[in-house]
Tab-separated table of C-alpha atoms in Angstrom:
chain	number	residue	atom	x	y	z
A	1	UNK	CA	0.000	0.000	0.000
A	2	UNK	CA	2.910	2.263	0.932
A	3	UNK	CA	4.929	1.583	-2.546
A	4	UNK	CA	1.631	2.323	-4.396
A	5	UNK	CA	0.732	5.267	-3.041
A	6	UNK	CA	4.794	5.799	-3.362
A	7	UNK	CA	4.188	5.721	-7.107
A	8	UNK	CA	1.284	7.642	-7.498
A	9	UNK	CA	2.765	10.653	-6.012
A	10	UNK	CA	5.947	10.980	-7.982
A	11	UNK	CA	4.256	9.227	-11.140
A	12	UNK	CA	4.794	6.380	-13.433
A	13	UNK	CA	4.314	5.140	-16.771
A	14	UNK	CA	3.559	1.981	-18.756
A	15	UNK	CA	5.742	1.217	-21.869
A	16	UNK	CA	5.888	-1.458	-24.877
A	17	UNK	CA	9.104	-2.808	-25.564
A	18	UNK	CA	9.543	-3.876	-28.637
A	19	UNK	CA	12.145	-5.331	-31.079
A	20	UNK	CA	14.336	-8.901	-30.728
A	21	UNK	CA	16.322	-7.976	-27.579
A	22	UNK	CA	13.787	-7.503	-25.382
A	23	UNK	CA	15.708	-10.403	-22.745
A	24	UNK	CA	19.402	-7.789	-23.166
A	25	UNK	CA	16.995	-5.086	-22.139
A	26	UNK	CA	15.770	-6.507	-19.261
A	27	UNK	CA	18.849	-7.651	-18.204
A	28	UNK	CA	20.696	-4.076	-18.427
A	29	UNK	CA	17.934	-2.466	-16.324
A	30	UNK	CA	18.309	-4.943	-13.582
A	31	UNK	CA	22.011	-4.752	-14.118
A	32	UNK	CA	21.742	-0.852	-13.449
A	33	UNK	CA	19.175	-0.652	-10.888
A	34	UNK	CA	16.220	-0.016	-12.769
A	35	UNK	CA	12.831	-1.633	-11.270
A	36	UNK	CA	10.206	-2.978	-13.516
A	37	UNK	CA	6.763	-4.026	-11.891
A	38	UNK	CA	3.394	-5.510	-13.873
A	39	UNK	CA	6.047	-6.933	-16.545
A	40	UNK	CA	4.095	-9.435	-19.251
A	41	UNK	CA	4.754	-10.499	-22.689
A	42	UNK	CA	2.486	-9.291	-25.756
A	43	UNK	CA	2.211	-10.286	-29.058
A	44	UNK	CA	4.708	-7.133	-29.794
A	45	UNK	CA	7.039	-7.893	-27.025
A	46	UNK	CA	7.337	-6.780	-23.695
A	47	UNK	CA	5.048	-4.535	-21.391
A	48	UNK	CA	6.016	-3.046	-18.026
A	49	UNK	CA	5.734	-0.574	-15.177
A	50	UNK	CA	8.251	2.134	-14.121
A	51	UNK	CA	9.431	4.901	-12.350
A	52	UNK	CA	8.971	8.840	-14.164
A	53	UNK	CA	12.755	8.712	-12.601
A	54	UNK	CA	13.922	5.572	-14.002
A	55	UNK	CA	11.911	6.056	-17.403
A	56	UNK	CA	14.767	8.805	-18.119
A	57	UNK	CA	17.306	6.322	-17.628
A	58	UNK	CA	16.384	4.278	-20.913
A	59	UNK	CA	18.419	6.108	-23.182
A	60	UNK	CA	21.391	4.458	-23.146
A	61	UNK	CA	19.599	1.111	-22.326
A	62	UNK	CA	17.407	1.245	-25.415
A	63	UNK	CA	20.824	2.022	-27.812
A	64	UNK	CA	22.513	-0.859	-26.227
A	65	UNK	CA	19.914	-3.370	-27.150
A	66	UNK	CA	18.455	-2.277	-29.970
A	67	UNK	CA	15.162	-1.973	-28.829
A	68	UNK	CA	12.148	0.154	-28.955
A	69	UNK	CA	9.723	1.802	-26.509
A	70	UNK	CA	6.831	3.559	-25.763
A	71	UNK	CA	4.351	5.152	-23.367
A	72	UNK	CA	1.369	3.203	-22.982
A	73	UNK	CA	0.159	5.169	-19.699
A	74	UNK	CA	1.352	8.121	-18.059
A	75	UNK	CA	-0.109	7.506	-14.001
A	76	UNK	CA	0.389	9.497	-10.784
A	77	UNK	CA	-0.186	12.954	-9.757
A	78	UNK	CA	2.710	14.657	-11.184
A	79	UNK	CA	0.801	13.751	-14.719
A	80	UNK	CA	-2.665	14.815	-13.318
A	81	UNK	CA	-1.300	18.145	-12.765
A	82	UNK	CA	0.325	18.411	-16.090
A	83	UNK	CA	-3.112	17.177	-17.640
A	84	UNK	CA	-4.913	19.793	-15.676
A	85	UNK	CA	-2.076	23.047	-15.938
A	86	UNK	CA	-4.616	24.961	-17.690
A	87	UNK	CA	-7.277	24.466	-15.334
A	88	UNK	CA	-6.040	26.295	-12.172
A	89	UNK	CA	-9.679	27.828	-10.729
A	90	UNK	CA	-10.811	23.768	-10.708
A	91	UNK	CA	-7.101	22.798	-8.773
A	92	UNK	CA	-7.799	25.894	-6.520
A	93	UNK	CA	-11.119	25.276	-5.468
A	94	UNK	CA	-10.371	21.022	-5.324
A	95	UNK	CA	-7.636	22.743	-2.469
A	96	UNK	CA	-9.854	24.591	-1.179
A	97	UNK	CA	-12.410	22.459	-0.397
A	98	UNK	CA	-9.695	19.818	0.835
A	99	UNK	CA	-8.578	22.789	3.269
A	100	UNK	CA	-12.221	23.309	4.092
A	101	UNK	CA	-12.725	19.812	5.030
A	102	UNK	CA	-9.973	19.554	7.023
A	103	UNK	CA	-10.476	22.496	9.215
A	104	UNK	CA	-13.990	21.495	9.368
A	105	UNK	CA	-12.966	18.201	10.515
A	106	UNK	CA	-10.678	19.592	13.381
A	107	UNK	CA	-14.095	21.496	15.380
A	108	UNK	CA	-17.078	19.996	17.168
A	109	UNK	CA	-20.639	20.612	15.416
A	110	UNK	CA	-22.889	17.793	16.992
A	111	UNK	CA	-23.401	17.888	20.515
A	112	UNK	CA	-25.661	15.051	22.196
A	113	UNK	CA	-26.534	13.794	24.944
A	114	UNK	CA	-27.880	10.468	26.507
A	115	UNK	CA	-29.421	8.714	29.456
A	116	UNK	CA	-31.063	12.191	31.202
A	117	UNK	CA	-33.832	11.633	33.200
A	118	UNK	CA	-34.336	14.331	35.686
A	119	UNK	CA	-32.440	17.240	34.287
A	120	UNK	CA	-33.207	18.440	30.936
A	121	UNK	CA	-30.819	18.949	28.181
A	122	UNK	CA	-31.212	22.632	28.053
A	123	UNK	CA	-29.788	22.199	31.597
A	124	UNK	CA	-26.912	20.543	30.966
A	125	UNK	CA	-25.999	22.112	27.644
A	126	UNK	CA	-25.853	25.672	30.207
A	127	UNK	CA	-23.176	23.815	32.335
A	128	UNK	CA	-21.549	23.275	29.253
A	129	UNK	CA	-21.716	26.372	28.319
A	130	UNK	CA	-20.350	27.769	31.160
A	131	UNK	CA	-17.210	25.324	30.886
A	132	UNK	CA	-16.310	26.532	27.549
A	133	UNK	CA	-17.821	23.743	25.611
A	134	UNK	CA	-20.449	24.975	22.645
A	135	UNK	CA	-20.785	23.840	18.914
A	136	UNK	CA	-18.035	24.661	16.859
A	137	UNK	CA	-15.236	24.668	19.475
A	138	UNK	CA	-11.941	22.996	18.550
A	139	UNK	CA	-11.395	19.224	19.035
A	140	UNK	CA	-8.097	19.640	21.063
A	141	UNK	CA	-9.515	21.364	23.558
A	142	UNK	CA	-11.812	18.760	24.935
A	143	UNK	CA	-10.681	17.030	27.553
A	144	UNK	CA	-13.229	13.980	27.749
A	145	UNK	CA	-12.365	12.802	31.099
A	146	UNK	CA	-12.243	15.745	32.709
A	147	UNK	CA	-15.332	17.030	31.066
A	148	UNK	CA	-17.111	13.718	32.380
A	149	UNK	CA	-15.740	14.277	35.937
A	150	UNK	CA	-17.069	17.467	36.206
A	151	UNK	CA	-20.442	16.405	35.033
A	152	UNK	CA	-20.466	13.372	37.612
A	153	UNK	CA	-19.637	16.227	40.468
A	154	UNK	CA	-21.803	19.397	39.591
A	155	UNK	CA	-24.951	17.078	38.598
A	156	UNK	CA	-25.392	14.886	41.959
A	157	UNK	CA	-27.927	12.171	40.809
A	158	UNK	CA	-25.558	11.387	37.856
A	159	UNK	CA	-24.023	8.315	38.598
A	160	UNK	CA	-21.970	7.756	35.727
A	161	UNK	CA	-20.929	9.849	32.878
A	162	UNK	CA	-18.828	9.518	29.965
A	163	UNK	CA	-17.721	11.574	26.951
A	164	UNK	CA	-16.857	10.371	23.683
A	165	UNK	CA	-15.561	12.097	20.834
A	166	UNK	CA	-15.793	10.697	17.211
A	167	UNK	CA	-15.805	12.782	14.289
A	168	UNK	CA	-17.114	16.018	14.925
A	169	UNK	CA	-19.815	14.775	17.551
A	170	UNK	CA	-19.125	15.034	21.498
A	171	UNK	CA	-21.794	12.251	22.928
A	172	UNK	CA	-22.104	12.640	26.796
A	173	UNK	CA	-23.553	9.271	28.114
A	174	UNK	CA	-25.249	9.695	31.552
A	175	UNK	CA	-26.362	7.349	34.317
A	176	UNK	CA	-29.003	8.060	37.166
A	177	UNK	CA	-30.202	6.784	40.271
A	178	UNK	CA	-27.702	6.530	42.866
A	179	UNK	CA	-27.102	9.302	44.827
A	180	UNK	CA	-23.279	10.629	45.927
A	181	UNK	CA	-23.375	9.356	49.828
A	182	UNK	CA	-24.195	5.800	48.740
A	183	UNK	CA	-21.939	6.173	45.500
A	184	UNK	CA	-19.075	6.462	47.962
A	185	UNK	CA	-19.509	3.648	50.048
A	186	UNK	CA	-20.158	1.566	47.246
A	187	UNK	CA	-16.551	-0.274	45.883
A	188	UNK	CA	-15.635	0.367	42.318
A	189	UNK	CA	-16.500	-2.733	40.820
A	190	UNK	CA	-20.739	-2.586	42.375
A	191	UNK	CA	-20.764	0.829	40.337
A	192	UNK	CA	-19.800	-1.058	37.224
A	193	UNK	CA	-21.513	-4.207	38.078
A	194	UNK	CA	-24.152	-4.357	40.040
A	195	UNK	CA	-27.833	-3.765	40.190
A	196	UNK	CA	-29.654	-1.044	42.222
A	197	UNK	CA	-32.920	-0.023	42.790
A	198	UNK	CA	-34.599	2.600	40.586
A	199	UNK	CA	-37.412	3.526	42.773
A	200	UNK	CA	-38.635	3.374	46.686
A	201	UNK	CA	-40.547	0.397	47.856
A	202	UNK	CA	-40.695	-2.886	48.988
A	203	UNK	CA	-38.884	-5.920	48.065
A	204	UNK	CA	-41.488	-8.466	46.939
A	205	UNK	CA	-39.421	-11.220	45.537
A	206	UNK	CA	-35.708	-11.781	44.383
A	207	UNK	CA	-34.364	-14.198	41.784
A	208	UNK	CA	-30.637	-14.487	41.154
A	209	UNK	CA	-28.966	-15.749	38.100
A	210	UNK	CA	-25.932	-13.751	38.608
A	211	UNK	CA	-24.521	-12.111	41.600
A	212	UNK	CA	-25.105	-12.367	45.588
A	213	UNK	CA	-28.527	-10.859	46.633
A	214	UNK	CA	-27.886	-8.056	49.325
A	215	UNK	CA	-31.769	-7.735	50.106
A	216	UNK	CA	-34.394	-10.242	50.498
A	217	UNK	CA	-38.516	-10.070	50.028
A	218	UNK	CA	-39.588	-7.889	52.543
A	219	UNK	CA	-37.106	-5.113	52.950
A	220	UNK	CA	-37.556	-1.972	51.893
A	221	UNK	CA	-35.179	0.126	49.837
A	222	UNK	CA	-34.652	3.780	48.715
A	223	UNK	CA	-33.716	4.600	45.755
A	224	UNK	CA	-30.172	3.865	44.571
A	225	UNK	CA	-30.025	0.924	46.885
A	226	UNK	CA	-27.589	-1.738	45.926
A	227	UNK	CA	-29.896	-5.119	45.216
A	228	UNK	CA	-27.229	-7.148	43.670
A	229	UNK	CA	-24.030	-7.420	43.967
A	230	UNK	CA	-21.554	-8.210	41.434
A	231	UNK	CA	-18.556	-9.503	43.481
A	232	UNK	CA	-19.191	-13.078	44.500
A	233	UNK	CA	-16.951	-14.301	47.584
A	234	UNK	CA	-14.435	-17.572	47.106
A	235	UNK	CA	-13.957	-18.999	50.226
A	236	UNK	CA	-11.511	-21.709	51.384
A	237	UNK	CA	-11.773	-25.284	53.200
A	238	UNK	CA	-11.550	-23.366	56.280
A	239	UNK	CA	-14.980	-20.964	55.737
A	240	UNK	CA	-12.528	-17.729	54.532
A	241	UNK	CA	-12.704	-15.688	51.880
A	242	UNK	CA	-9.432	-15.968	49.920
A	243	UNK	CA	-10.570	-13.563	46.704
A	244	UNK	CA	-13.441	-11.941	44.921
A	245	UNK	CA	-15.084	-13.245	41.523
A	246	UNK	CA	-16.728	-10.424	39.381
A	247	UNK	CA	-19.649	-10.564	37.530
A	248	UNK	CA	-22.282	-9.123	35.676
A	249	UNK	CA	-24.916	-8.978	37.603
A	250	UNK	CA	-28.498	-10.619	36.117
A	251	UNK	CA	-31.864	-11.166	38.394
A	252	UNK	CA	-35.390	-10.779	38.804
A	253	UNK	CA	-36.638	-8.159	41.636
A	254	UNK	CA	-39.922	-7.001	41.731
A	255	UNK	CA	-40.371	-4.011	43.665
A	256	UNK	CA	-43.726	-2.809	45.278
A	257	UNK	CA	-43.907	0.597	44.892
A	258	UNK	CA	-45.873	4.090	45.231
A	259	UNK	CA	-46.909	5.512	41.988
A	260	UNK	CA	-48.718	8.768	42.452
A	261	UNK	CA	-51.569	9.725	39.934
A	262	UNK	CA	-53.169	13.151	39.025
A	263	UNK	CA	-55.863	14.394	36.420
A	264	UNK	CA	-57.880	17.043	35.928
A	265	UNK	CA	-60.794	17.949	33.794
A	266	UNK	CA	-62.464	21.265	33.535
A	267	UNK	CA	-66.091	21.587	32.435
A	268	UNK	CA	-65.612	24.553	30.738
A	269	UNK	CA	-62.786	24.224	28.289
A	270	UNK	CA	-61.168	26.155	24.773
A	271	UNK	CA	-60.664	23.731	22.228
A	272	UNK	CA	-58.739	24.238	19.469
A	273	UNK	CA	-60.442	23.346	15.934
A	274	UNK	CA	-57.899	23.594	12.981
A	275	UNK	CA	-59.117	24.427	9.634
A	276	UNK	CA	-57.313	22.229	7.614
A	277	UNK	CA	-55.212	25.591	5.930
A	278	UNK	CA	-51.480	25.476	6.613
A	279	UNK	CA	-48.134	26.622	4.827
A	280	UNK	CA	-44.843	25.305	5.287
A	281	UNK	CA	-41.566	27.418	5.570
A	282	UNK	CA	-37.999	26.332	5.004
A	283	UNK	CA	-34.714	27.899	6.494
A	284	UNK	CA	-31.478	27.051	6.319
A	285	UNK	CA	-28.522	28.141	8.764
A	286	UNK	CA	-25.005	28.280	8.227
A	287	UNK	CA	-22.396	28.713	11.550
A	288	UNK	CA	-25.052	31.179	13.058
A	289	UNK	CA	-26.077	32.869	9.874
A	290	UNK	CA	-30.076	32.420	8.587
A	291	UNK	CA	-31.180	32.551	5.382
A	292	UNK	CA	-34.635	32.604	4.719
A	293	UNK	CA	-35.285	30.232	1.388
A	294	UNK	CA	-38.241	31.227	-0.881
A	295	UNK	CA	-41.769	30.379	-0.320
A	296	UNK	CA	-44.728	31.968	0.099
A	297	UNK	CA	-46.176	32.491	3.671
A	298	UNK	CA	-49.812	33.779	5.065
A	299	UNK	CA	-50.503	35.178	8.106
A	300	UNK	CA	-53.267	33.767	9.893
A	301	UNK	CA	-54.933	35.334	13.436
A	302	UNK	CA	-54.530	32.433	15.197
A	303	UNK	CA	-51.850	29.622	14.552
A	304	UNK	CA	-49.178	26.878	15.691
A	305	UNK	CA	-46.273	26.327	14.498
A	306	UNK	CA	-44.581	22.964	14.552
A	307	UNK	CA	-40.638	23.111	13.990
A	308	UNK	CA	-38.299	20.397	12.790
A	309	UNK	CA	-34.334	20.764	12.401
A	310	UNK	CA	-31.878	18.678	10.583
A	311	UNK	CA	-28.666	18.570	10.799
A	312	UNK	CA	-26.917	18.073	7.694
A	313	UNK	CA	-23.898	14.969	7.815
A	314	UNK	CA	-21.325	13.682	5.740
A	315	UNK	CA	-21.343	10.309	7.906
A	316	UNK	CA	-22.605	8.850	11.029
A	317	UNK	CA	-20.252	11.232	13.006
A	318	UNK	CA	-19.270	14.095	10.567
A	319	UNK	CA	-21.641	16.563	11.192
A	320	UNK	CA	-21.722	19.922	9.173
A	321	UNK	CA	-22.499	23.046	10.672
A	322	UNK	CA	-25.124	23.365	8.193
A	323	UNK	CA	-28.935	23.392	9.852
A	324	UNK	CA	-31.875	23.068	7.744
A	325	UNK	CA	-35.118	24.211	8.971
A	326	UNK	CA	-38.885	23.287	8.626
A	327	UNK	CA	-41.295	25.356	9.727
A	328	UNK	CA	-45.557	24.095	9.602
A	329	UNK	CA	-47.674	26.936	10.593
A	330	UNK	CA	-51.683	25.315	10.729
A	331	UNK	CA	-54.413	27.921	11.356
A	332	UNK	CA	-57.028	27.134	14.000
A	333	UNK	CA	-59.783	28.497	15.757
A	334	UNK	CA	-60.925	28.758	19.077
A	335	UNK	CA	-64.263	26.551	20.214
A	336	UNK	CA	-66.052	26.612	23.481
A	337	UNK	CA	-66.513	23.107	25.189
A	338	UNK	CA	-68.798	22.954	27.551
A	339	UNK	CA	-69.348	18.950	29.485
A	340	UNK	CA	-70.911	18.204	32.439
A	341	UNK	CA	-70.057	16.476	35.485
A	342	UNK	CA	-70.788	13.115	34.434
A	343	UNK	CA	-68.823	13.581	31.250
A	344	UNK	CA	-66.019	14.820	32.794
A	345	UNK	CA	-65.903	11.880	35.517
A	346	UNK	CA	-66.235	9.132	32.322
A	347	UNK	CA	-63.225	11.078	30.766
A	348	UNK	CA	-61.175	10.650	34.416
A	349	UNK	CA	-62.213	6.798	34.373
A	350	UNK	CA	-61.628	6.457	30.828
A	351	UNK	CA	-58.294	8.732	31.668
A	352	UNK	CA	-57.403	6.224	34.708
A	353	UNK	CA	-57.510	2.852	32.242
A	354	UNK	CA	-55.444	4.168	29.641
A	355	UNK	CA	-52.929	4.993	32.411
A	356	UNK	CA	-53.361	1.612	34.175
A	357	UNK	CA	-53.207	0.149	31.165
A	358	UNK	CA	-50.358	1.691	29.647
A	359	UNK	CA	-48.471	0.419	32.983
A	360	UNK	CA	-49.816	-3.278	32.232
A	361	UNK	CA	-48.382	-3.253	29.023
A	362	UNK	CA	-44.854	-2.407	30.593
A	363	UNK	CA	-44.885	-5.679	32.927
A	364	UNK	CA	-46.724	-3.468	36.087
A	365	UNK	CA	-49.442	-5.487	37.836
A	366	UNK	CA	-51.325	-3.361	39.962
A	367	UNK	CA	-51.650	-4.093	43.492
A	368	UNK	CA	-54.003	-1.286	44.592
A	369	UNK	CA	-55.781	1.478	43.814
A	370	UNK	CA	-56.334	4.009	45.628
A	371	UNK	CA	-57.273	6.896	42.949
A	372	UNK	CA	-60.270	8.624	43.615
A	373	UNK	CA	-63.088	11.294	41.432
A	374	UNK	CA	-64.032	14.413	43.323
A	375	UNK	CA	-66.235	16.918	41.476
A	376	UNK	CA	-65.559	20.732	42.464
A	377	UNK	CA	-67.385	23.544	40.899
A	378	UNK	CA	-65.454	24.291	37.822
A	379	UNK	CA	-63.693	20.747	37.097
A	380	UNK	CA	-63.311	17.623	38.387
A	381	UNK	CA	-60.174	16.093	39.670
A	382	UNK	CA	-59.060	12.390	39.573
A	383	UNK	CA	-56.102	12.053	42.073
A	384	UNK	CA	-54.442	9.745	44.624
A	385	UNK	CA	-51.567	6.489	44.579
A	386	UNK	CA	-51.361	2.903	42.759
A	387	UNK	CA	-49.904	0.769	44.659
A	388	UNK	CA	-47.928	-1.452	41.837
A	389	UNK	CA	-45.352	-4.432	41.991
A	390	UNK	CA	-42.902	-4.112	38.949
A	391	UNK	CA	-39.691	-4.331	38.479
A	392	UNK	CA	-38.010	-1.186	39.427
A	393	UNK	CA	-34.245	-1.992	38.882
A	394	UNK	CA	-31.197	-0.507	36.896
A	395	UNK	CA	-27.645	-0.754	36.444
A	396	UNK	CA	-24.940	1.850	37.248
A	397	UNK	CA	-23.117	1.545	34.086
A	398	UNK	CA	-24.211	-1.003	30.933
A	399	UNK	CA	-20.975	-1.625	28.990
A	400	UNK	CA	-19.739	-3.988	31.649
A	401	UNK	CA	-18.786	-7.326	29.212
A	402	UNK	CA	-20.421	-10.022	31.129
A	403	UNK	CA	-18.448	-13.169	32.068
């Protein structure tokens, strides 16, 4: 790969020997240092790869033996430039855009992140802000670890954060659930391996594939709570513990826990009835420049407007900072609703069983319910707890290779 890329860049040629002495030719240019590659017989004689260096050697070769030769091919960049001499605005901007590429290789454009629960990315993207870190920042002056350390210590219920930089996009992987006084007492290898409890509640039942238990049915946890442990004592003849095995933690804990439920409906409401007329409006941004692209847009008295933003990408990580914009404006109009009480205590119950459900669906069976419909003068107002047994555990950190 080296050698060809070798002879690309200071060029080569193909040539057709000809004549009866095509062996004494041969013979001279290995006897003088002369390297032939791709060599094979034709019906003429002799064809073979060389050198742009070595191909003004021939001279006194060619008189020797009595032979004949000529270019084929001319290959290699030194040609391509020759070819192209006249052409210098398409070699500039080919250069340019190389240049281009590179320095638009060397900043971030494409920050994400994933695994936030509680705080919002807005949130975090402020911190970052505040740290220096923004779109279009150079590459070299991200320090991942030390960018994921300061996450893990100004965001408390973080347990685990990493950042990774390919390309030109900075992913910051998050981790919740277990707070900093339990995170300390914990050893190193629980954080990466072992399983903890997502929510409050009561341990119904515990199965172990993996791991040692560290709670059985009947105790109640907080949240963050180490369930399973990934560290498995080896003991000896003598009932010691002579080393720790590590593993990935895998079980079955089902949790019964508090889920708090609240709805409201008003019997008076302002519905809003759209009219089926809507335009659509395109932008595009470069860097933090907007350019508005052509299309025709109405004003309507009353209106939402539904945004979507792409960002455009060379590859999976080679983001551009190049933003296009789509904006759906739909006209509506405001309708009075007006229900009464009985309505608006079917839409609670009706309300209620999606929500129960929904929760169904995810593996939840319901233990209790304790939700109940009061009617008030203005609205009515479903509220109270379901008392659920699911299973309400999660892992510090997922890229742990089981064993």
């Amino acid at each position: 790969m080296e050698q060809r890329l070798i002879h690309y860049l200071c060029g080569y040629v193909r040539i057709r020997i000809t004549g009866a002495s095509c062996e004494r030719f041969l013979n001279l240019c290995a006897h003088r240092g002369i390297r032939l590659w791709c060599l094979f017989r034709t019906d003429e004689g002799c064809e073979a790869c060389l050198s742009k260096t070595d191909f003004f050697r021939l001279k006194e070769i060619v008189r020797k033996s009595h032979t004949g030769i000529r270019i084929m091919r001319r290959y290699g960049l030194p040609f391509f430039i020759h070819r192209y001499r006249k052409r210098g605005a398409h070699l500039a901007g080919g250069l340019c855009a190389l240049l281009l590429m590179i320095w638009l290789s060397a900043h971030i454009w494409n920050i994400t992140i994933e695994g936030n629960i509680s705080q919002t990315d807005d949130v975090i993207f402020e911190y970052l802000g505040n740290e220096g870190v923004s779109h279009g920042m150079w590459k070299n002056q991200v320090d991942t670890q030390e960018l994921s350390e300061g996450i893990r210590s100004y965001f408390g219920q973080f347990s685990w954060v990493t950042a990774e930089l390919k390309g030109t996009r900075l992913t910051i992987y998050v981790k919740e659930g277990i707070s900093e006084e339990e995170n300390t007492v914990l050893s190193e290898s629980d954080q990466q391996t072992g399983i903890f409890a997502a929510k409050a509640g009561e341990v119904v039942s515990v199965y172990v594939r993996k791991g040692l238990a560290a709670v059985s049915a009947g105790d109640i946890v907080d949240a963050g709570t180490l369930l399973v442990s990934g560290q498995i004592p080896i003991y000896n003849d003598d009932g010691e513990v002579t080393a720790w095995q590590t593993v990935k933690a895998d079980a079955d804990i089902v949790l019964r826990t508090e889920t708090s439920y609240y709805d409201e409906v008003k019997y008076e409401t302002e519905l809003k009835y759209y009219t089926g007329k809507e335009r659509v409006r395109h932008m595009l941004r470069v860097g933090g420049v907007f350019f508005s692209l052509p299309g025709r847009l109405d004003i309507y008295d009353q209106s939402d407007v539904a945004g979507e933003i792409t960002q455009i990408k060379i590859s999976e990580n080679f983001y551009l900072p190049i933003w296009f914009y789509k904006y759906t404006i739909r006209e509506y109009e405001n309708l009075n609703y007006i229900i009464s009480e009985d309505q608006a205590r079917e839409n609670l119950e009706d309300n209620l069983y999606s929500f129960i459900e929904n929760l169904q669906e995810k593996g939840v069976q319901i233990f209790e319910n304790d939700v109940t419909i009061v009617t008030y003068e203005k609205s009515a107002v479903a509220q109270g707890v379901l008392i659920t047994d699911e299973s309400a555990v999660m892992r510090a950190a997922e890229n742990v290779p089981d064993t």
